[in-house]
Coordinates of C-alpha atoms in Angstrom, one line a residue:
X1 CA 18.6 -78.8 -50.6
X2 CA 19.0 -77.1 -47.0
X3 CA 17.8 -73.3 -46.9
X4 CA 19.5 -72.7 -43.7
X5 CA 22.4 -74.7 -42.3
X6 CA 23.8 -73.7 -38.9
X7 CA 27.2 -75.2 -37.6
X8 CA 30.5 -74.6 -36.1
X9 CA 33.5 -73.0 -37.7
X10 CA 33.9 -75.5 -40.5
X11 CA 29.9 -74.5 -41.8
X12 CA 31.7 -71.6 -43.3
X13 CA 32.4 -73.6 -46.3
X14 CA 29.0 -75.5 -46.7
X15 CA 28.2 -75.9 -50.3
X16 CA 24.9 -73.5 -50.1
X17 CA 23.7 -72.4 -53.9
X18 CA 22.6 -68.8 -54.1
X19 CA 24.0 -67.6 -50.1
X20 CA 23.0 -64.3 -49.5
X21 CA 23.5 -64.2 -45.6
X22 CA 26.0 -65.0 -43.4
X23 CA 26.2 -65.1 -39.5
X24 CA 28.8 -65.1 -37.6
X25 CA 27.6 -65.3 -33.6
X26 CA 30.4 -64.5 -31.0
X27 CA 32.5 -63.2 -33.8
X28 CA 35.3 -62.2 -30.9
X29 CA 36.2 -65.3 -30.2
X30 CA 39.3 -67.3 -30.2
X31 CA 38.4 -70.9 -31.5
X32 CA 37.1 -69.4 -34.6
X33 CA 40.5 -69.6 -35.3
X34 CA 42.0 -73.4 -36.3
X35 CA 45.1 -74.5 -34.9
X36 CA 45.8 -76.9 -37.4
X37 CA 46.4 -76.7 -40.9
X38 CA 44.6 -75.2 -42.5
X39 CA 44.9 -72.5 -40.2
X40 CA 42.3 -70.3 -41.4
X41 CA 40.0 -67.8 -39.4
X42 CA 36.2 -68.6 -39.4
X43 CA 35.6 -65.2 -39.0
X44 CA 37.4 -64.0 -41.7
X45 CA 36.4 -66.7 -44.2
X46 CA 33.0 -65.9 -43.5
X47 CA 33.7 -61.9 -44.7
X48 CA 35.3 -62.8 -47.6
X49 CA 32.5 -65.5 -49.1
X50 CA 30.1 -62.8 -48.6
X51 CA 31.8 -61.3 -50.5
X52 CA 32.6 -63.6 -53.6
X53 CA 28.7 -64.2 -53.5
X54 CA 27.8 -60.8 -52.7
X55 CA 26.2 -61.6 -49.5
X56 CA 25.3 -60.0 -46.4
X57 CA 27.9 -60.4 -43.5
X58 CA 26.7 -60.7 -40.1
X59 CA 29.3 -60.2 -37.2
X60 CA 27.5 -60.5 -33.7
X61 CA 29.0 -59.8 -30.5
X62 CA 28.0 -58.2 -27.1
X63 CA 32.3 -57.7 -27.0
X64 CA 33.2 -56.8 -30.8
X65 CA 37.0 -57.9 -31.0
X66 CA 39.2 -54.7 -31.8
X67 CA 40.1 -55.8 -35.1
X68 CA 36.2 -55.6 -36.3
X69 CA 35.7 -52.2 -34.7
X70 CA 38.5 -50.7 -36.0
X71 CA 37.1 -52.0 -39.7
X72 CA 34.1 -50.0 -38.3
X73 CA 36.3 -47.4 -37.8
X74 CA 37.6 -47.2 -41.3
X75 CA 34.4 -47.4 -43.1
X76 CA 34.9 -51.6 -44.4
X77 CA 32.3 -52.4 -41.8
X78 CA 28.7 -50.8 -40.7
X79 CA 27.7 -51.1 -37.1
X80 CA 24.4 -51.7 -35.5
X81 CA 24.0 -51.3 -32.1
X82 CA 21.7 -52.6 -29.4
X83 CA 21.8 -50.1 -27.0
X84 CA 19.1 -51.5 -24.5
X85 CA 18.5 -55.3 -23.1
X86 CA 15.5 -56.7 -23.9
X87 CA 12.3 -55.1 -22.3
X88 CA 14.2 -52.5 -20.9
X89 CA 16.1 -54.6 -18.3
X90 CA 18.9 -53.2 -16.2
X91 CA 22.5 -53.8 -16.6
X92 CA 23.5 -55.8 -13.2
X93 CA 24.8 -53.4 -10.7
X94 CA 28.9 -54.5 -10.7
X95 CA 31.0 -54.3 -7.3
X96 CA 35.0 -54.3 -7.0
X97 CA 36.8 -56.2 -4.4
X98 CA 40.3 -55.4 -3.8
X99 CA 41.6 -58.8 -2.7
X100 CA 44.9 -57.0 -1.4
X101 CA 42.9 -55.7 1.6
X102 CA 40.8 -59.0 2.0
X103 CA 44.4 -60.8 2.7
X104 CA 45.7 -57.9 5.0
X105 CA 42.6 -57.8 7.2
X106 CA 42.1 -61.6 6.8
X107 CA 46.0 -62.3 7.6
X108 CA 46.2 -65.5 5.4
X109 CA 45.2 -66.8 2.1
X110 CA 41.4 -66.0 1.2
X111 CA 39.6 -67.8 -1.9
X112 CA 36.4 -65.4 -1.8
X113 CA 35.6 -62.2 0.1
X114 CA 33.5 -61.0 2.6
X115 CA 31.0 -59.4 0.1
X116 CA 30.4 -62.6 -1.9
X117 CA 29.9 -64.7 0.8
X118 CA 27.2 -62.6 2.2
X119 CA 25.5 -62.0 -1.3
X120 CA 25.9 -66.3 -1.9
X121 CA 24.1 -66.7 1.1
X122 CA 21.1 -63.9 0.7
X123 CA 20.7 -65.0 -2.5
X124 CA 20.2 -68.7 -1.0
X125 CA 18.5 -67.8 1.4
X126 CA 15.8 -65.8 -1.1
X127 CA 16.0 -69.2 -3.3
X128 CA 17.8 -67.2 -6.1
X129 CA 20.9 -68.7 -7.6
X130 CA 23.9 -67.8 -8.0
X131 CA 27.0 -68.2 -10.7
X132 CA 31.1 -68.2 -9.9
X133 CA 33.3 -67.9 -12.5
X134 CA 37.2 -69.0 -11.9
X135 CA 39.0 -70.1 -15.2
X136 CA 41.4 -72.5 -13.5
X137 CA 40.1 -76.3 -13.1
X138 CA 42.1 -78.4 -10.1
X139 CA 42.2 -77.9 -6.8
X140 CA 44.9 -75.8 -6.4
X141 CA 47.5 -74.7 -9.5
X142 CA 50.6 -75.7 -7.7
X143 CA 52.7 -77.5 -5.7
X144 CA 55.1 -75.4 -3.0
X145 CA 57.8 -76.6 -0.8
X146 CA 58.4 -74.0 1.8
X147 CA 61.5 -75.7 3.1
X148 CA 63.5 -76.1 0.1
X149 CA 61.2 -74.0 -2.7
X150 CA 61.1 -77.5 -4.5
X151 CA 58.0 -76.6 -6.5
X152 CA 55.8 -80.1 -8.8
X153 CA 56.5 -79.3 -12.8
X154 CA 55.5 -81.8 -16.1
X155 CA 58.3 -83.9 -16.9
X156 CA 57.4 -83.2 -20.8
X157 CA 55.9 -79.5 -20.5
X158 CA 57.4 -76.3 -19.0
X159 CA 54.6 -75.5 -16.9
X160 CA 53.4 -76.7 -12.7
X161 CA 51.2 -79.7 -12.1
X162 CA 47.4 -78.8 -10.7
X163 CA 46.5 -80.5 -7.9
X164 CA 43.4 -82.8 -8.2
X165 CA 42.3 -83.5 -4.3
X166 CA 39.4 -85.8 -4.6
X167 CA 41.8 -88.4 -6.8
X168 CA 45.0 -86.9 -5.2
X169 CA 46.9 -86.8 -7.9
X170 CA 48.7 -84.0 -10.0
X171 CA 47.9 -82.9 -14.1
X172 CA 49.3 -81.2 -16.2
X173 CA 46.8 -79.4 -18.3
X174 CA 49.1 -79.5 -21.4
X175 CA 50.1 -83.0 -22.2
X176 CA 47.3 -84.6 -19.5
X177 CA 50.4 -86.3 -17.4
X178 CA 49.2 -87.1 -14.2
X179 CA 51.6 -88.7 -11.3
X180 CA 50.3 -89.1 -8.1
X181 CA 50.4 -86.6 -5.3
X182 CA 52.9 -86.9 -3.0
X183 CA 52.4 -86.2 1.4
X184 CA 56.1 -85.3 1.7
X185 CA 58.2 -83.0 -0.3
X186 CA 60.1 -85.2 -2.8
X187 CA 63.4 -83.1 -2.5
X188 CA 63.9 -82.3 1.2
X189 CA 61.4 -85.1 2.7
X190 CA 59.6 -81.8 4.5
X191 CA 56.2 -82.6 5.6
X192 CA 55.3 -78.8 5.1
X193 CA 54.3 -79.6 1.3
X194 CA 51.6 -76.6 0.8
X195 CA 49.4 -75.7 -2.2
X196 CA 49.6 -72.5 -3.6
X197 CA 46.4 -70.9 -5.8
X198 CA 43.2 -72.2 -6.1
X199 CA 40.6 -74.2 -9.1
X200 CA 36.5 -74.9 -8.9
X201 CA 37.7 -78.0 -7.0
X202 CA 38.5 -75.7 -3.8
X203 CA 35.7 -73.5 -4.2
X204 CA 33.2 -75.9 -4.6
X205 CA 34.7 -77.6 -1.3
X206 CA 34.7 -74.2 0.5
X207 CA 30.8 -73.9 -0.5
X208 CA 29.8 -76.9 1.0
X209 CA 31.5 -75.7 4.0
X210 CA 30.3 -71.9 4.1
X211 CA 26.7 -72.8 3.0
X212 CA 26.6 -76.6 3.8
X213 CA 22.6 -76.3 3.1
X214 CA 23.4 -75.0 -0.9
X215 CA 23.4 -77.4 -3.9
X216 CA 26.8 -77.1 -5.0
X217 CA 27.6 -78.2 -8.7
X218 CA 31.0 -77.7 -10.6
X219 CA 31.1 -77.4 -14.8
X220 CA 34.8 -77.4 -16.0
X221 CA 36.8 -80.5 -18.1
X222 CA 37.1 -82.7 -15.3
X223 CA 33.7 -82.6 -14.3
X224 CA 31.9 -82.8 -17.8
X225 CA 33.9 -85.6 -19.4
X226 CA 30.6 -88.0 -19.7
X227 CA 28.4 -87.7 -22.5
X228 CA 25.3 -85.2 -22.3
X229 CA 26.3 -84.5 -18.7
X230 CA 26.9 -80.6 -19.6
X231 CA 23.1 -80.5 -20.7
X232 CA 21.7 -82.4 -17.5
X233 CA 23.6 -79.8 -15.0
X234 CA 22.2 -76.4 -17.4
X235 CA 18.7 -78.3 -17.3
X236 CA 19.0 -79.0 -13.9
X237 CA 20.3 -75.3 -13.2
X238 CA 17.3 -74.1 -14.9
X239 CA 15.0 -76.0 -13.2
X240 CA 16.0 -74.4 -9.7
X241 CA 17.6 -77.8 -8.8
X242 CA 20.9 -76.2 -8.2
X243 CA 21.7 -73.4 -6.1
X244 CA 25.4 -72.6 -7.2
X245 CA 27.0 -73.2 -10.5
X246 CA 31.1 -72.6 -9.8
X247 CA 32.4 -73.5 -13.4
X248 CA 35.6 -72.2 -16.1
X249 CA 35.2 -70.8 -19.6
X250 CA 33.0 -73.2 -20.1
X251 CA 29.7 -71.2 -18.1
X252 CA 31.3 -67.3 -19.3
X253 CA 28.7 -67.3 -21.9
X254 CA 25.7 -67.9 -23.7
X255 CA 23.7 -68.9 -20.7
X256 CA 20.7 -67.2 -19.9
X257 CA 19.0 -67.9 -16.9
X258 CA 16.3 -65.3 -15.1
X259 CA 16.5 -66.4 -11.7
X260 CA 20.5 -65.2 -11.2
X261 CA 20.8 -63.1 -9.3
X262 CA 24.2 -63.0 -8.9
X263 CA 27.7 -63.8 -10.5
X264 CA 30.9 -63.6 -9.3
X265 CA 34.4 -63.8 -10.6
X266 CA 36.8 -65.1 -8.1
X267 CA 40.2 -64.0 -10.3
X268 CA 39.6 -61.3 -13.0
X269 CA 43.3 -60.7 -12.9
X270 CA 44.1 -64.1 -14.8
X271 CA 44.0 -63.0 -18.0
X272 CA 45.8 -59.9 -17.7
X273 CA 48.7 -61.9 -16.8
X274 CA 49.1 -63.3 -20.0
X275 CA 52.0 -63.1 -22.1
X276 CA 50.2 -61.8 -25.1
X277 CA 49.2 -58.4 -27.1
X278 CA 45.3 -59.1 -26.4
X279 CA 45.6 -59.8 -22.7
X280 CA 43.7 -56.9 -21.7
X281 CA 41.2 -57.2 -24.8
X282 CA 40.4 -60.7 -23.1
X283 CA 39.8 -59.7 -19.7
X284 CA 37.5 -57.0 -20.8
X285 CA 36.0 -59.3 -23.0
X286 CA 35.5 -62.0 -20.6
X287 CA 34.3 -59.7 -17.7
X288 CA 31.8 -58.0 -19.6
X289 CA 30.2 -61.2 -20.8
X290 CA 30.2 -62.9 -17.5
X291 CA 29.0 -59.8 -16.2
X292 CA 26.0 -59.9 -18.3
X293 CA 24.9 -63.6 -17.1
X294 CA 23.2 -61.7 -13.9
X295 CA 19.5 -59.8 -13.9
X296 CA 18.8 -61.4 -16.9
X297 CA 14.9 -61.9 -15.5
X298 CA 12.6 -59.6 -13.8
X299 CA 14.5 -59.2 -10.6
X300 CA 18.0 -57.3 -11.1
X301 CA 21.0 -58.7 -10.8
X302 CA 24.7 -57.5 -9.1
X303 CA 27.7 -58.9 -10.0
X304 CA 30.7 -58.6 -7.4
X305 CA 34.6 -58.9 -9.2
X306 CA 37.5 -60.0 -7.1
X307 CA 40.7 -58.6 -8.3
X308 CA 44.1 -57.5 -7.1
X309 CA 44.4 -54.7 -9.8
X310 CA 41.4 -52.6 -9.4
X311 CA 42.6 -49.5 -11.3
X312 CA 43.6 -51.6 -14.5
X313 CA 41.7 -50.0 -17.6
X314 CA 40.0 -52.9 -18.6
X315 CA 38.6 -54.0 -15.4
X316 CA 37.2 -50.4 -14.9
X317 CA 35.9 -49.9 -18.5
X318 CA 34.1 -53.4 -18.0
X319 CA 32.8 -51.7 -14.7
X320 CA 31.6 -49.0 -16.4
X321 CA 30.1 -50.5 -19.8
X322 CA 32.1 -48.0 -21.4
X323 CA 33.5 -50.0 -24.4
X324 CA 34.4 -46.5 -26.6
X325 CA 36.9 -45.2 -23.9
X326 CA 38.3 -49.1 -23.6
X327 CA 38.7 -49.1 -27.6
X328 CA 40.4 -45.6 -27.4
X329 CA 42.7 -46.3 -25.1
X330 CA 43.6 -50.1 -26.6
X331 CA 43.9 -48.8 -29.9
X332 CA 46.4 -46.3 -29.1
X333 CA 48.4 -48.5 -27.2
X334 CA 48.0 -51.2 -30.1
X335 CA 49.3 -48.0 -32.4
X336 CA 52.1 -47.0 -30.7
X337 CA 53.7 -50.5 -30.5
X338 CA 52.8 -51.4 -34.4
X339 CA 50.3 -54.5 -33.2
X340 CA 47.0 -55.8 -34.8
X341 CA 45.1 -54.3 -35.7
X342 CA 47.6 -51.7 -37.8
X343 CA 49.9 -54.5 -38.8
X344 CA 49.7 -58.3 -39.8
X345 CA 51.7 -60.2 -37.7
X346 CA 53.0 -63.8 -39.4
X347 CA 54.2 -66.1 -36.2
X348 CA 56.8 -68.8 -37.2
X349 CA 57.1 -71.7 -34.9
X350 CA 60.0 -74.0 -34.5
X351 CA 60.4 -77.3 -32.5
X352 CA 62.2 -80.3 -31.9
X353 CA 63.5 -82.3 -29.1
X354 CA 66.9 -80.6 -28.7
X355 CA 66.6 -77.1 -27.8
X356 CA 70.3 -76.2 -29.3
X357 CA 69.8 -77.4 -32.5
X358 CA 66.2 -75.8 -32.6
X359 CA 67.9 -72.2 -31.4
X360 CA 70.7 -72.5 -34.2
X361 CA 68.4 -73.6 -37.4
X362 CA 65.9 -70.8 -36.2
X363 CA 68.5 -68.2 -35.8
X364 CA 69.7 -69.2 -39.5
X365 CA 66.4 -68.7 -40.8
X366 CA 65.9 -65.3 -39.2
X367 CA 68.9 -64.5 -41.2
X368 CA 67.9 -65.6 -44.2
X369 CA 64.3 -64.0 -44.2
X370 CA 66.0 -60.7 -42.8
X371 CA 68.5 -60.7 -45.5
X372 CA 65.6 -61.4 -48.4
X373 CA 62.8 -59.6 -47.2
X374 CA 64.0 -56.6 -45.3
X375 CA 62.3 -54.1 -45.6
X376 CA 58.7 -55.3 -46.5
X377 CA 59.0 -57.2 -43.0
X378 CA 60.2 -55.8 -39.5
X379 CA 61.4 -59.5 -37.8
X380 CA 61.2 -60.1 -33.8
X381 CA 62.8 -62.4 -32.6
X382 CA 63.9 -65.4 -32.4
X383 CA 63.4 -66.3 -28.7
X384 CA 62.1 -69.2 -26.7
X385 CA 58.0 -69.5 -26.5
X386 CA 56.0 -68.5 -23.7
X387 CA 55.2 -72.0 -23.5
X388 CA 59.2 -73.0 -23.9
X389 CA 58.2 -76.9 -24.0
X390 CA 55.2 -78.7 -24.6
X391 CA 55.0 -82.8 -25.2
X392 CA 58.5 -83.0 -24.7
X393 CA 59.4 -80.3 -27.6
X394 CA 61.2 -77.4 -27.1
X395 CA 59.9 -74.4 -28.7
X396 CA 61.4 -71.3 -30.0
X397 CA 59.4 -68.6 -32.8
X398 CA 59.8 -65.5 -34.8
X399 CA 57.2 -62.7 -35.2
X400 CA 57.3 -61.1 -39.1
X401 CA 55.5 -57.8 -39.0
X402 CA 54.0 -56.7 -42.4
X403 CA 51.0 -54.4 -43.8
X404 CA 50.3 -56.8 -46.6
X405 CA 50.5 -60.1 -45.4
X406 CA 49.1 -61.2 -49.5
X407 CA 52.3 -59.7 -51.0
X408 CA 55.0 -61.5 -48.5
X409 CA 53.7 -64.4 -47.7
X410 CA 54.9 -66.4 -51.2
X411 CA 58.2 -64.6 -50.9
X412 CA 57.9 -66.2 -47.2
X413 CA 57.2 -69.4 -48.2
X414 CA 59.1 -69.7 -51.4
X415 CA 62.8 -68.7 -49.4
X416 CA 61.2 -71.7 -46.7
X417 CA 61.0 -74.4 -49.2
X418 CA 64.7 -73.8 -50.3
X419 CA 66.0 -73.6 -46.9
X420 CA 67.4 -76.7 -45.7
X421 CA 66.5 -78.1 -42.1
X422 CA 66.9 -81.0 -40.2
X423 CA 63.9 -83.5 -40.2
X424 CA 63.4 -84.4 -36.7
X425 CA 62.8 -80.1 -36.5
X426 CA 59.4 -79.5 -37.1
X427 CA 57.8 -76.1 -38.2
X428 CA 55.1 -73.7 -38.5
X429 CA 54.1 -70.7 -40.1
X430 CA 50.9 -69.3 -38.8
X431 CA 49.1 -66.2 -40.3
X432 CA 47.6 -63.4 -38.0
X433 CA 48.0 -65.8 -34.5
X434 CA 45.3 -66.1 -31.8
X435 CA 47.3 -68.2 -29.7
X436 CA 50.8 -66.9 -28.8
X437 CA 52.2 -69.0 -25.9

């Protein structure tokens, strides 16, 4: 009976009668993909019911992913641009902070430069607010013993505990084990136990010290865990009640608030250190829409980006707005090493609680497939995950690279069902990946 029905992912497959338009809002985004079966891509689905009902397709996105503007680029898709923000508003003027000089004149660790303090308090002090982005919840990321180089890691995940300093204890952001936070180092006894990085914890606990006068509020996982508490801070924030929102993923998009004046990102580099193919697609991504949270009233707005790696190319396309000479440069790049969007890329998980037996079926089964489907698939791999354990599994996976993912997948699947495995090993075969740790 609905004309219009408006949901998450899963809407994609609402029994409409007669659908004739489809939209697909923030189509560059990475939970469109499901992680669990089925492990299908909301984006995608929504393309290809368009069109089996010869429908209109609707991919929105201030930061088109590369695999929809390279469709652009080979006629499948039509682009429509909006060249100009609404009533002729300015883009916010962005500044670059090289944090390597920051430390060297500062001599010791430094959680936010000279600039942004001085822009946190003007704006304050005009009673204009203010946005910091950091996408690392905790207090600090890790756990160092300078003494003995003991350094705090999960018991069931290959990966360091964050430090939580208002309930003193350590997470891990993987499996949620916590364990409490130890005053001496556990190894050595060393009393010099020091915390290396930094979350929203710190910098809202620096705020209240720099600008004790400022109303200081912090949105990440640990802070929104109660029910509607996410839409009292936003009303609040909108309202003028809050001064400074310091915040994760969580406040990178969608909001739109005229009186910011300013946004800052306290570690752009983050998600260029990622082990994965689209690292620098993300950090563009992810700058440019932060970015465009500031000026978004009358007044205009400035946005200042803290960063060890000025020079890279995405932090200085996302400086410049220039996303043609970014998608040149990443599509080459992509090109030359045979990625997505010029290949499919089929990513085969395997893991178990004993990493020898994992490595030996694995290496078996790479065998097998390279034996049987060589050459309509070039195989990488098998090695350990990025993410080696997780929940007490040990994980190793293979990458199948192929140009027609319709044509090998049943050959893939069919040689799977007659291999023979043992049962505690479980396995996965995922189809063009968004998460590759």
């Amino acid at each position: 009976k609905a004309h219009v029905v408006v949901g998450a992912r899963s809407a994609v497959f609402a029994p409409i009668q007669n659908l004739k338009l489809i939209i697909v809002d923030e189509e560059h985004e990475p939970a469109y993909k499901q992680a669990e079966i089925p492990r299908y891509h909301g984006r995608d689905t929504a393309v290809y019911r368009a069109m089996l009902c010869k429908a209109t397709c609707i991919l929105g996105s201030a930061t088109p992913s590369l695999e929809s503007l390279y469709n652009v680029q080979v006629k499948d898709y039509k682009l429509n641009k909006l060249a100009k923000r609404i009533d002729d508003r300015q883009l916010p003027r962005i500044h670059l902070v090289d944090m390597k000089r920051e430390l060297f004149n500062a001599n010791s660790s430094v959680l936010m430069s000279q600039m942004l303090l001085q822009k946190l308090w003007d704006r304050f002090e005009k009673k204009e607010q203010s946005i910091l982005f950091l996408n690392r919840r905790g207090y600090s990321s890790s756990m160092l013993c300078p003494d003995c180089g003991f350094s705090a890691v999960c018991e069931h995940c290959s990966v360091t505990l964050t430090y939580h300093r208002v309930q003193e204890r350590l997470r891990c952001h993987i499996c949620n084990h916590d364990q409490p936070a130890p005053s001496i180092c556990p190894k050595c006894k060393s009393q010099k136990i020091r915390w290396k990085g930094f979350g929203t914890q710190r910098v809202e606990e620096l705020l209240a010290k720099v600008i004790p006068k400022a109303k200081v509020v912090r949105i990440d996982a640990d802070t929104m865990s109660q029910k509607n508490r996410f839409r009292e801070v936003l009303a609040d924030f909108r309202t003028g009640k809050i001064d400074i929102l310091v915040g994760t993923q969580m406040i990178a998009k969608g909001l739109d608030f005229p009186n910011v004046t300013l946004v800052g990102l306290l570690d752009a580099d983050l998600s260029l250190h990622m082990p994965d193919f689209r690292a620098n697609e993300r950090a563009f991504q992810l700058i440019v829409q932060v970015s465009g949270r500031a000026g978004r009233g009358d007044r205009a707005g400035e946005v200042v980006i803290q960063t060890f790696n000025p020079q890279s190319s995405p932090i200085q396309f996302a400086r410049r707005n220039d996303f043609d000479g970014f998608l040149d440069e990443e599509l080459a790049q992509r090109k030359e090493c045979h990625y997505p969007p010029f290949r499919h890329i089929i990513r085969h998980i395997f893991r178990g609680h004993n990493p020898e037996k994992v490595s030996f079926f694995i290496e078996k089964w790479a065998e097998v497939v390279q034996k049987e489907l060589h050459p309509h698939v070039e195989l990488r791999g098998p090695a350990p995950a990025p993410l080696e354990k997780a929940k007490d599994y040990y994980r190793f996976h293979l990458w199948f690279f192929t140009h027609n993912v319709s044509k090998v997948l049943p050959s893939l699947l069919a040689l799977r069902q007659k291999f023979s495995m043992d049962s505690d090993i479980l396995d996965v075969i995922d189809v063009d990946p968004f998460d590759l740790m």
